[in-house]
Short mmCIF file of C-alpha atoms and ligand atoms in Angstrom, two decimals:
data_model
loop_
_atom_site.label_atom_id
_atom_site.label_comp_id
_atom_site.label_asym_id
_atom_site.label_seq_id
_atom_site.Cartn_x
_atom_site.Cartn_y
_atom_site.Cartn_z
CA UNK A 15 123.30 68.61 113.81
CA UNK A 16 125.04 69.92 111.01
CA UNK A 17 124.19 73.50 110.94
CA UNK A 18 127.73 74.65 110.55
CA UNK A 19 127.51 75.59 107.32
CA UNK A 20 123.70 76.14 106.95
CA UNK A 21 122.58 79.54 105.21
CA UNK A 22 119.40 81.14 104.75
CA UNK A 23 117.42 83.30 102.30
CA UNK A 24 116.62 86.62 104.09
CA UNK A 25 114.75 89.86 103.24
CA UNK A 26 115.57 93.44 104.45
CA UNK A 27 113.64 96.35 104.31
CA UNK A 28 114.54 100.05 104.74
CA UNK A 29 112.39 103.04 104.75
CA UNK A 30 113.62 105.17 101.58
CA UNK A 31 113.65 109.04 101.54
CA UNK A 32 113.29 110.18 97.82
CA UNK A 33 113.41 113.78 97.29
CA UNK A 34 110.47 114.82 95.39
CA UNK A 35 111.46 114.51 91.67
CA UNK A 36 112.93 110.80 92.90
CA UNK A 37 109.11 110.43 94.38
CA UNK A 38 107.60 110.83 90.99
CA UNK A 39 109.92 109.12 89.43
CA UNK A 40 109.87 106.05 90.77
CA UNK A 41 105.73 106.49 91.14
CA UNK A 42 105.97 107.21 87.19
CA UNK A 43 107.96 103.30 87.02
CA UNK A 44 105.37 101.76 89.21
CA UNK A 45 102.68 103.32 86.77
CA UNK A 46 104.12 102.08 83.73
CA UNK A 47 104.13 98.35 85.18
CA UNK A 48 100.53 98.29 86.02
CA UNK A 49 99.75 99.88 82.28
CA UNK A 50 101.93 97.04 80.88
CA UNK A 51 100.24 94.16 83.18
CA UNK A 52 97.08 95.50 82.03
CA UNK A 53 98.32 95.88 78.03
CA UNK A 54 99.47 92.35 78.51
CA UNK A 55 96.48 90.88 80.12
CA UNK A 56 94.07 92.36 77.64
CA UNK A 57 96.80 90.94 74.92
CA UNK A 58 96.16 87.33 76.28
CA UNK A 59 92.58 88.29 76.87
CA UNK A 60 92.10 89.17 73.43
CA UNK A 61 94.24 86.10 71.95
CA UNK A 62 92.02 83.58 73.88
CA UNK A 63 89.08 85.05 72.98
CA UNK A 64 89.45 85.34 68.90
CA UNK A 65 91.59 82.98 68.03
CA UNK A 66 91.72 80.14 70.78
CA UNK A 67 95.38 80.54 71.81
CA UNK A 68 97.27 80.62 75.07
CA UNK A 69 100.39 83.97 74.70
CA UNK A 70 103.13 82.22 77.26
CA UNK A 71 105.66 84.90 79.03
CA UNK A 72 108.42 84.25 75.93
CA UNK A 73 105.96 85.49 73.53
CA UNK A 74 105.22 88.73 75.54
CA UNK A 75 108.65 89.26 76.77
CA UNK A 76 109.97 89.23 73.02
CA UNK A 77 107.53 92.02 72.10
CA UNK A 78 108.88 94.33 74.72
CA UNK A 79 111.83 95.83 72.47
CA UNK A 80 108.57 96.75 69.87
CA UNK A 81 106.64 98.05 72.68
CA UNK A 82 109.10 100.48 73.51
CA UNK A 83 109.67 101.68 70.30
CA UNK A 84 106.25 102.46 69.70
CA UNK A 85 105.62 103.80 72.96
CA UNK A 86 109.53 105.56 74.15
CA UNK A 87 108.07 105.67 77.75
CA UNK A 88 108.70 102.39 78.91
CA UNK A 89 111.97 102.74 77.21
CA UNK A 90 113.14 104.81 80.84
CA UNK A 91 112.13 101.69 82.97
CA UNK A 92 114.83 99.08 83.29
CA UNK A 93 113.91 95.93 80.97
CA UNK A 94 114.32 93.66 83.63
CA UNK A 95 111.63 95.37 86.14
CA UNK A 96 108.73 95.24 82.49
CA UNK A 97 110.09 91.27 82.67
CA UNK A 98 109.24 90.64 86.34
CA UNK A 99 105.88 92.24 85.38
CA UNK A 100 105.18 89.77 82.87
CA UNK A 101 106.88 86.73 84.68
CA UNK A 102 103.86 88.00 87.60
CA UNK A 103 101.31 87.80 84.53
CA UNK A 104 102.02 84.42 83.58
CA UNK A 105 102.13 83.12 87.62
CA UNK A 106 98.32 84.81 88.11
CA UNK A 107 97.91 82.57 84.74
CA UNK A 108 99.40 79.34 85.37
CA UNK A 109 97.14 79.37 88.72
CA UNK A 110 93.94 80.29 86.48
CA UNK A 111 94.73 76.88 84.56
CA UNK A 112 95.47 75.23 87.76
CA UNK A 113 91.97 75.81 89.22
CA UNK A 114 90.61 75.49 85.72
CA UNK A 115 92.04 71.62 85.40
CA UNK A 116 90.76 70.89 89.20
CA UNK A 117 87.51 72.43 87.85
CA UNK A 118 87.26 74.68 90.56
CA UNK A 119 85.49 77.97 90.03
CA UNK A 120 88.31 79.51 88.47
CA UNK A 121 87.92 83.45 87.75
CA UNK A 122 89.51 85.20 84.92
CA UNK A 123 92.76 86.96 86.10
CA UNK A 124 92.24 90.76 86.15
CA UNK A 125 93.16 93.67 86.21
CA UNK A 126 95.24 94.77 89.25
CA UNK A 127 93.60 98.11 90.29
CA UNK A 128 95.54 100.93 91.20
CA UNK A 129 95.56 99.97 94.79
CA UNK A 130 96.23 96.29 94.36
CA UNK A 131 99.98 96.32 92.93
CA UNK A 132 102.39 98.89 94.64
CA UNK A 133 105.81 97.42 93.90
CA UNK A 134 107.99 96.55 91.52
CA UNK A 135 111.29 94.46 91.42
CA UNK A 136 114.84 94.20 89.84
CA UNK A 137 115.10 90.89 89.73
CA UNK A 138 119.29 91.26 89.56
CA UNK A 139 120.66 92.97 91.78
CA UNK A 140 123.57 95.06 90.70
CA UNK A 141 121.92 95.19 87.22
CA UNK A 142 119.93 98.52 87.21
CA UNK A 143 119.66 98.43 91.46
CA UNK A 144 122.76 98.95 94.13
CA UNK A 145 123.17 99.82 97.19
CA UNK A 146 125.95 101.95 98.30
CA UNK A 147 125.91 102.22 101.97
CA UNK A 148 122.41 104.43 102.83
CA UNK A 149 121.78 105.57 99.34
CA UNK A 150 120.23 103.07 96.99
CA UNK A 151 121.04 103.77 93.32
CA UNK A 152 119.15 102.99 90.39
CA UNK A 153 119.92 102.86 86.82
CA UNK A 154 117.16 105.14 85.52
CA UNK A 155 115.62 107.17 88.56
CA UNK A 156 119.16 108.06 90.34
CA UNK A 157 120.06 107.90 93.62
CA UNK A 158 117.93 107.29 96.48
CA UNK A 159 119.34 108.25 100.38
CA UNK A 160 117.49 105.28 102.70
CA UNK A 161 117.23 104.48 106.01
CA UNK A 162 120.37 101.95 106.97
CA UNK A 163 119.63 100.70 110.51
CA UNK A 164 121.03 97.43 110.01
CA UNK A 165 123.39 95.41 108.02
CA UNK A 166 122.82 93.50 105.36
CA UNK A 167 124.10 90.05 105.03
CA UNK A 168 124.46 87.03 102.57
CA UNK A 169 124.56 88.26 98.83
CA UNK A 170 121.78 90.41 97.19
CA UNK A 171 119.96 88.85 94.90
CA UNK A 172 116.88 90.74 94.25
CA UNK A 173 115.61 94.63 94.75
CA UNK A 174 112.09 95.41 95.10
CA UNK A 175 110.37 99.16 95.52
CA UNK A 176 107.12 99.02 97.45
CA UNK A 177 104.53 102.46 97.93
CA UNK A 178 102.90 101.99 101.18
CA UNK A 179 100.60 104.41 103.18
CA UNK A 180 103.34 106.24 104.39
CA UNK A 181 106.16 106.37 101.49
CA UNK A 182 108.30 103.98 99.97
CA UNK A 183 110.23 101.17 101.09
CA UNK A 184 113.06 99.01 99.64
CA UNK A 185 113.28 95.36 100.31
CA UNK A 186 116.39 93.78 99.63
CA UNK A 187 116.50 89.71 99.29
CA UNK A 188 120.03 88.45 100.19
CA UNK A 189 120.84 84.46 99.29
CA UNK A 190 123.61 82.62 101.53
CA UNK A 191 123.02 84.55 105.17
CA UNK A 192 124.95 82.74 107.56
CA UNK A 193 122.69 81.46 109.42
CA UNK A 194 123.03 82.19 113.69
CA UNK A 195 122.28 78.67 114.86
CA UNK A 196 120.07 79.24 118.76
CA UNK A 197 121.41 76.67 121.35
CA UNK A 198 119.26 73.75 120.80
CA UNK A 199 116.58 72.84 123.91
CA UNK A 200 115.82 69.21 123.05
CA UNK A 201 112.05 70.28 123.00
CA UNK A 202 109.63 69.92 119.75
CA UNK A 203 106.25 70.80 119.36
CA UNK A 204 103.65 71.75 116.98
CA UNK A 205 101.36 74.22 116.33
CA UNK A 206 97.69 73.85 114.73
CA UNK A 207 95.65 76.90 113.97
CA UNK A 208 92.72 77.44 116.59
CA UNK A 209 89.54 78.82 116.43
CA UNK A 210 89.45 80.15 119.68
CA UNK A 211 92.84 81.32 119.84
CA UNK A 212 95.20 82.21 117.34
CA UNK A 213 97.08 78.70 117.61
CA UNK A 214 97.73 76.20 119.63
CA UNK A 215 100.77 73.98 120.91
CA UNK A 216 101.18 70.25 121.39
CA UNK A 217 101.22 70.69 125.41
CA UNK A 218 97.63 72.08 124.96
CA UNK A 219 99.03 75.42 125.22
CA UNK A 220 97.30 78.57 123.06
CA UNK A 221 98.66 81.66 122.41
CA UNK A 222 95.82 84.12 121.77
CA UNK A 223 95.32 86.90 118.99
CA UNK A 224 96.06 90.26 120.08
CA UNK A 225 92.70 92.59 120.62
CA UNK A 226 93.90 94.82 119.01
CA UNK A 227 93.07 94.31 115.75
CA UNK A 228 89.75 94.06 116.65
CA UNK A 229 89.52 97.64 118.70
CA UNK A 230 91.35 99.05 115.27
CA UNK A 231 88.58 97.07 112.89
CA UNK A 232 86.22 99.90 114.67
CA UNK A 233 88.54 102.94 113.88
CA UNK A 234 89.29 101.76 110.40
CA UNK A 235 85.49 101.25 109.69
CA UNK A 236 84.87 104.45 110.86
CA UNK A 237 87.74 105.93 108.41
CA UNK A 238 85.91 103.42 105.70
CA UNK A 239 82.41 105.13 106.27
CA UNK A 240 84.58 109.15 106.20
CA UNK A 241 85.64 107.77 102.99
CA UNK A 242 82.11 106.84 101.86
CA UNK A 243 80.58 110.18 102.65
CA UNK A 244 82.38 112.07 101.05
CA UNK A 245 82.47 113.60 97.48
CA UNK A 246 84.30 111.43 94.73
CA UNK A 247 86.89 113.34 93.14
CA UNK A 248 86.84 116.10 96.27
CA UNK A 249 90.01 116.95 98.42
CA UNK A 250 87.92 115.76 101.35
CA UNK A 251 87.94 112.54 100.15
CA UNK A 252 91.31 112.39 99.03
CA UNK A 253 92.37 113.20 102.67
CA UNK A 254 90.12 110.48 104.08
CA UNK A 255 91.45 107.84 101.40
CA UNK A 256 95.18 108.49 102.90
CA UNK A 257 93.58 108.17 106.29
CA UNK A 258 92.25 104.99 105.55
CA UNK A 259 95.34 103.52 103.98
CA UNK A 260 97.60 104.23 107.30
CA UNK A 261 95.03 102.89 109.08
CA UNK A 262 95.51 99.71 107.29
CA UNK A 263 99.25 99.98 107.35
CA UNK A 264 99.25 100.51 111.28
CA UNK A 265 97.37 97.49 111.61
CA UNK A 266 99.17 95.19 109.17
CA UNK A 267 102.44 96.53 110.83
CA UNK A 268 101.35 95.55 114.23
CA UNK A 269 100.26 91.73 113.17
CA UNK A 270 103.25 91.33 111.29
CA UNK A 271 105.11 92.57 114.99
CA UNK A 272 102.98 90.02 116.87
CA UNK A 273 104.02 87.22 114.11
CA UNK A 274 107.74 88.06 114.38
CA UNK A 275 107.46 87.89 118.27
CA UNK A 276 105.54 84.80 118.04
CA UNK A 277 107.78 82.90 115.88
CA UNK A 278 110.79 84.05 117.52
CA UNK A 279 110.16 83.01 121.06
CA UNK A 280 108.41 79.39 119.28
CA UNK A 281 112.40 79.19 117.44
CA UNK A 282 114.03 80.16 121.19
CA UNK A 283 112.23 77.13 123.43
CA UNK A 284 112.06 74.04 120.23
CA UNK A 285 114.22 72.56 117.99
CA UNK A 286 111.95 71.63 115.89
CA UNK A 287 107.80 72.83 115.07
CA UNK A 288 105.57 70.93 112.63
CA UNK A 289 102.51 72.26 111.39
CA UNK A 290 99.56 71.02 109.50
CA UNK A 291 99.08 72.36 105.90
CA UNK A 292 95.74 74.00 105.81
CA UNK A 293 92.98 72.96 103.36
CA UNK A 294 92.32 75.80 101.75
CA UNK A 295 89.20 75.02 99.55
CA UNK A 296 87.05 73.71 102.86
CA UNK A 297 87.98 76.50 104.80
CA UNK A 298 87.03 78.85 102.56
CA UNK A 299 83.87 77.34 101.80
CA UNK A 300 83.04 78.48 105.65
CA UNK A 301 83.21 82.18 105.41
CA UNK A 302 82.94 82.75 109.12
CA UNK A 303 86.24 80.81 109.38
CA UNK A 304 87.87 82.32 106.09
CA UNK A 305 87.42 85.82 107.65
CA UNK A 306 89.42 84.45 110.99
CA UNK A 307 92.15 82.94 108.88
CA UNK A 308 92.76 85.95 107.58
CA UNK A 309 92.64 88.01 110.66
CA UNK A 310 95.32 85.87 112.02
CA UNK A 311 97.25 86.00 109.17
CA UNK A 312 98.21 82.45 109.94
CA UNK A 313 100.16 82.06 106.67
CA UNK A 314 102.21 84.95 107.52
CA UNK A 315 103.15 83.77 110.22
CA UNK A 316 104.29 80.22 109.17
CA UNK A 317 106.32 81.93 106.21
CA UNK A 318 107.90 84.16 109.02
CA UNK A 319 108.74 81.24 111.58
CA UNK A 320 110.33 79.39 108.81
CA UNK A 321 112.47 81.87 107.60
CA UNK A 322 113.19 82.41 111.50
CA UNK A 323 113.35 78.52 111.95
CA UNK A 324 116.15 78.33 109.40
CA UNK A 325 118.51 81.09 110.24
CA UNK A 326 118.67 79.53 113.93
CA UNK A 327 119.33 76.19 112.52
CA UNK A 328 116.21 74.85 113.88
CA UNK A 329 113.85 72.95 111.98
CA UNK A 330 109.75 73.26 110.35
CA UNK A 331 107.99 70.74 109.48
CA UNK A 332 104.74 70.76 107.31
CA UNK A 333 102.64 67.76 107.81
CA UNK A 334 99.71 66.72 105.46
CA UNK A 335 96.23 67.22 106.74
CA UNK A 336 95.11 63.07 107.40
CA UNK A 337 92.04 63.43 109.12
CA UNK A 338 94.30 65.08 112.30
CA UNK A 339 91.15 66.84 114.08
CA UNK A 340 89.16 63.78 113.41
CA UNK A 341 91.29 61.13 114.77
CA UNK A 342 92.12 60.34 118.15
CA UNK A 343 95.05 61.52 119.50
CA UNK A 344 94.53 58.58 122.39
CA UNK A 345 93.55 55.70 120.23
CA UNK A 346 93.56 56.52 116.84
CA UNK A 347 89.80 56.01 116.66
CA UNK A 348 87.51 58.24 113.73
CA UNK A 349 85.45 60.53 115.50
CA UNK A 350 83.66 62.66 113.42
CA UNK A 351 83.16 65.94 114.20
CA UNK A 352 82.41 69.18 112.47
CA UNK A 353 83.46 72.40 112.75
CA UNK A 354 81.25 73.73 114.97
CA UNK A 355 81.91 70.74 117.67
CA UNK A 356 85.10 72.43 119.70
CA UNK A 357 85.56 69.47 122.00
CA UNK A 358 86.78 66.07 121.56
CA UNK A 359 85.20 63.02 123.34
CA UNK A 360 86.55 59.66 122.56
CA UNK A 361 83.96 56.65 123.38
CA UNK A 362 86.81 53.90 122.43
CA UNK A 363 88.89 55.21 125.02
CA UNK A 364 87.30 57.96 126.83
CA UNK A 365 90.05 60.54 125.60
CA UNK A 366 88.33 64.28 126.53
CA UNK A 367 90.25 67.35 125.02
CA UNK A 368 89.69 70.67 123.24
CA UNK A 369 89.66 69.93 119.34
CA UNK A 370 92.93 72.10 118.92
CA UNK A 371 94.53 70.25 121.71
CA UNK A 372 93.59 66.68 120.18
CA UNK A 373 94.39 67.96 116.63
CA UNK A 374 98.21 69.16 117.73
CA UNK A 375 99.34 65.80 119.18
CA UNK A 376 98.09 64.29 116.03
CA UNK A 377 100.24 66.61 114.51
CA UNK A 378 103.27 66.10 116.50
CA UNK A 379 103.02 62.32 116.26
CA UNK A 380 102.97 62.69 112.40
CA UNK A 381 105.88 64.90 112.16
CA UNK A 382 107.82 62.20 114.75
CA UNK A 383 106.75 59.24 112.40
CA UNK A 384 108.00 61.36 109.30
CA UNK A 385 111.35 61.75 111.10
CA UNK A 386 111.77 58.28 111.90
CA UNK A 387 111.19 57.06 108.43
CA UNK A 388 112.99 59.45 106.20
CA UNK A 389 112.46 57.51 102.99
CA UNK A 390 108.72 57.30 102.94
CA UNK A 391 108.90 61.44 102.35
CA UNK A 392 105.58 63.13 103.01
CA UNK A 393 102.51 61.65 102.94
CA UNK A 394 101.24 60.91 105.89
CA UNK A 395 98.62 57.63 105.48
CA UNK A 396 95.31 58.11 106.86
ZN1 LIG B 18 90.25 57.38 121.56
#
């Protein structure tokens, strides 16, 4: 197939160990980029508001140099880690104009509480980030010992610090990993997301969500309600808060575990997996369903079996949502359903299935027919 040379983009992540000066260092860095996305949203908030105009990321980026000479501060944080701020600025903006021309409700991009952004990135590695066997170095906060339980291969391209519950982590995005091609099986399947279960396969096969997370969605809304009770400001509370946070993390940690083992064994039996992109804007509208979609983290999961997919040489497939729980998968008659009808009862041809089940061999047919006419690229007719 050609996989030879194939290589793949690849994130690693080690636990760091900062002694405590390191700690508040690097805590100091991540404070000064959420001041500055703030600074800089109220700059754009305040230039749209009284005089009509739009900043872009050039504009803001060239007044860093005055910024730091007014405020020497940001001068000890690496230029390049106050840029990736800003690039993140105008993203959350370009999507506010995005909803804003599709005249969707589109909220005002805010401000990123203290809780919502706990990482920041060198977007270069080797310029201002290193690493140097198990100690990470960095330009302005010195050297950091970290965790080094495997390799790292393919050729660093970014550095990015992240606080969690339980300390910091480094995450290290390598370019050109040679990719470890799995023996190819001949098989291919799909998988659509279920309702009932977390997914389902073209065979009519599900693979169901872990309990888990619902057993811990009692413990952590006990920790929630700890939080609640007790004094703002106290130690109490303080104490509760870091409760609540690992409780999170231990939760997050284990779906992300059930994802990876998911998408590996999917990568070990077929060659190749399509999978229907979701319509955001009618799920959401349900809020029943929005809830599951996050629980099953369903997007996490297709990012990691595609990063997975491609550093075994096999293949991922996105195919466009045409009407694929509505048609049949037996005749290709319409038959309207909504969400709430599960099952799938064909009166042209008398084709009886679960609405997953029906839904994934439309799926798989699609990503066959996309296959077998290469040129006509992605959109599926309906
Ligand atoms: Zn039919």
């Amino acid at each position: 197939m050609g996989m030879e040379a194939q290589r793949a983009r690849k994130t690693y992540k080690y636990p760091l160990y900062p002694t405590p000066t390191q700690a508040q260092a690097v805590e100091t860095v991540l404070w000064r980029c959420r001041t500055l996305y703030h600074v800089a949203l109220e700059e754009r908030k305040t230039a749209r508001e009284r005089c009509g105009v739009s900043l872009n990321y050039y504009h803001q980026a060239n007044e860093l140099p005055d910024l730091k000479a007014a405020c020497p501060d940001y001068g000890e944080v690496h230029s390049q880690v106050l840029q990736v701020v800003l690039r993140r600025l105008e993203k959350t903006f370009q999507a506010f104009f995005r909803r804003m021309q599709r005249a969707e409700k589109a909220g005002f991009p805010r401000f990123k509480g203290g809780n919502r952004s706990r990482s920041f990135t060198y977007p270069h590695y080797g310029n201002g980030a290193t690493l140097d066997g198990g100690i990470l170095t960095l330009s302005k906060s010195g050297r950091i010992a970290r965790k080094a339980h495997r390799p790292i291969e393919g050729t660093p391209k970014t550095v990015t610090l992240r606080q969690e519950a339980d300390g910091w982590y480094v995450a290290i995005s390598c370019a050109d990993v040679p990719v470890h091609p799995l023996p190819c099986t001949g098989q291919e399947t799909d998988i659509d997301m279920g309702r009932a279960s977390f997914a389902t396969l073209a065979n009519g096969q599900p693979i169901y969500n872990p309990s888990y997370y619902r057993k811990a969605e009692a413990y952590l809304r006990r920790c929630a309600r700890r939080v609640a009770r007790r004094k703002k400001g106290s130690h109490r509370r303080a104490k509760a808060v870091k409760l609540l946070a690992k409780a999170h993390q231990h939760i997050a940690n284990q779906r992300r575990d059930f994802h990876h083992r998911q998408a590996a064994q999917l990568v070990r039996v077929y060659d190749s997996i399509a999978y229907e992109a979701l319509q955001t804007a009618t799920m959401v509208r349900n809020h029943q369903l929005a809830k599951r979609i996050q629980e099953a983290g369903w997007s996490q999961c297709l990012t990691i079996l595609t990063f997975k997919a491609a550093s075994a040489g096999k293949r991922v497939e996105v195919v466009s949502p045409a009407y694929t729980s509505q048609r049949c998968s037996g005749c290709g008659a319409m038959v309207h359903k909504g969400l709430s009808v599960r099952w799938h009862a064909c009166q042209e041809c008398g084709t009886s299935l679960h609405r997953d089940h029906n839904a994934a061999l439309n799926i798989l047919r699609l990503a066959q027919q996309l296959r077998s006419r290469p040129g006509e690229g992605r959109q599926a007719s309906t």
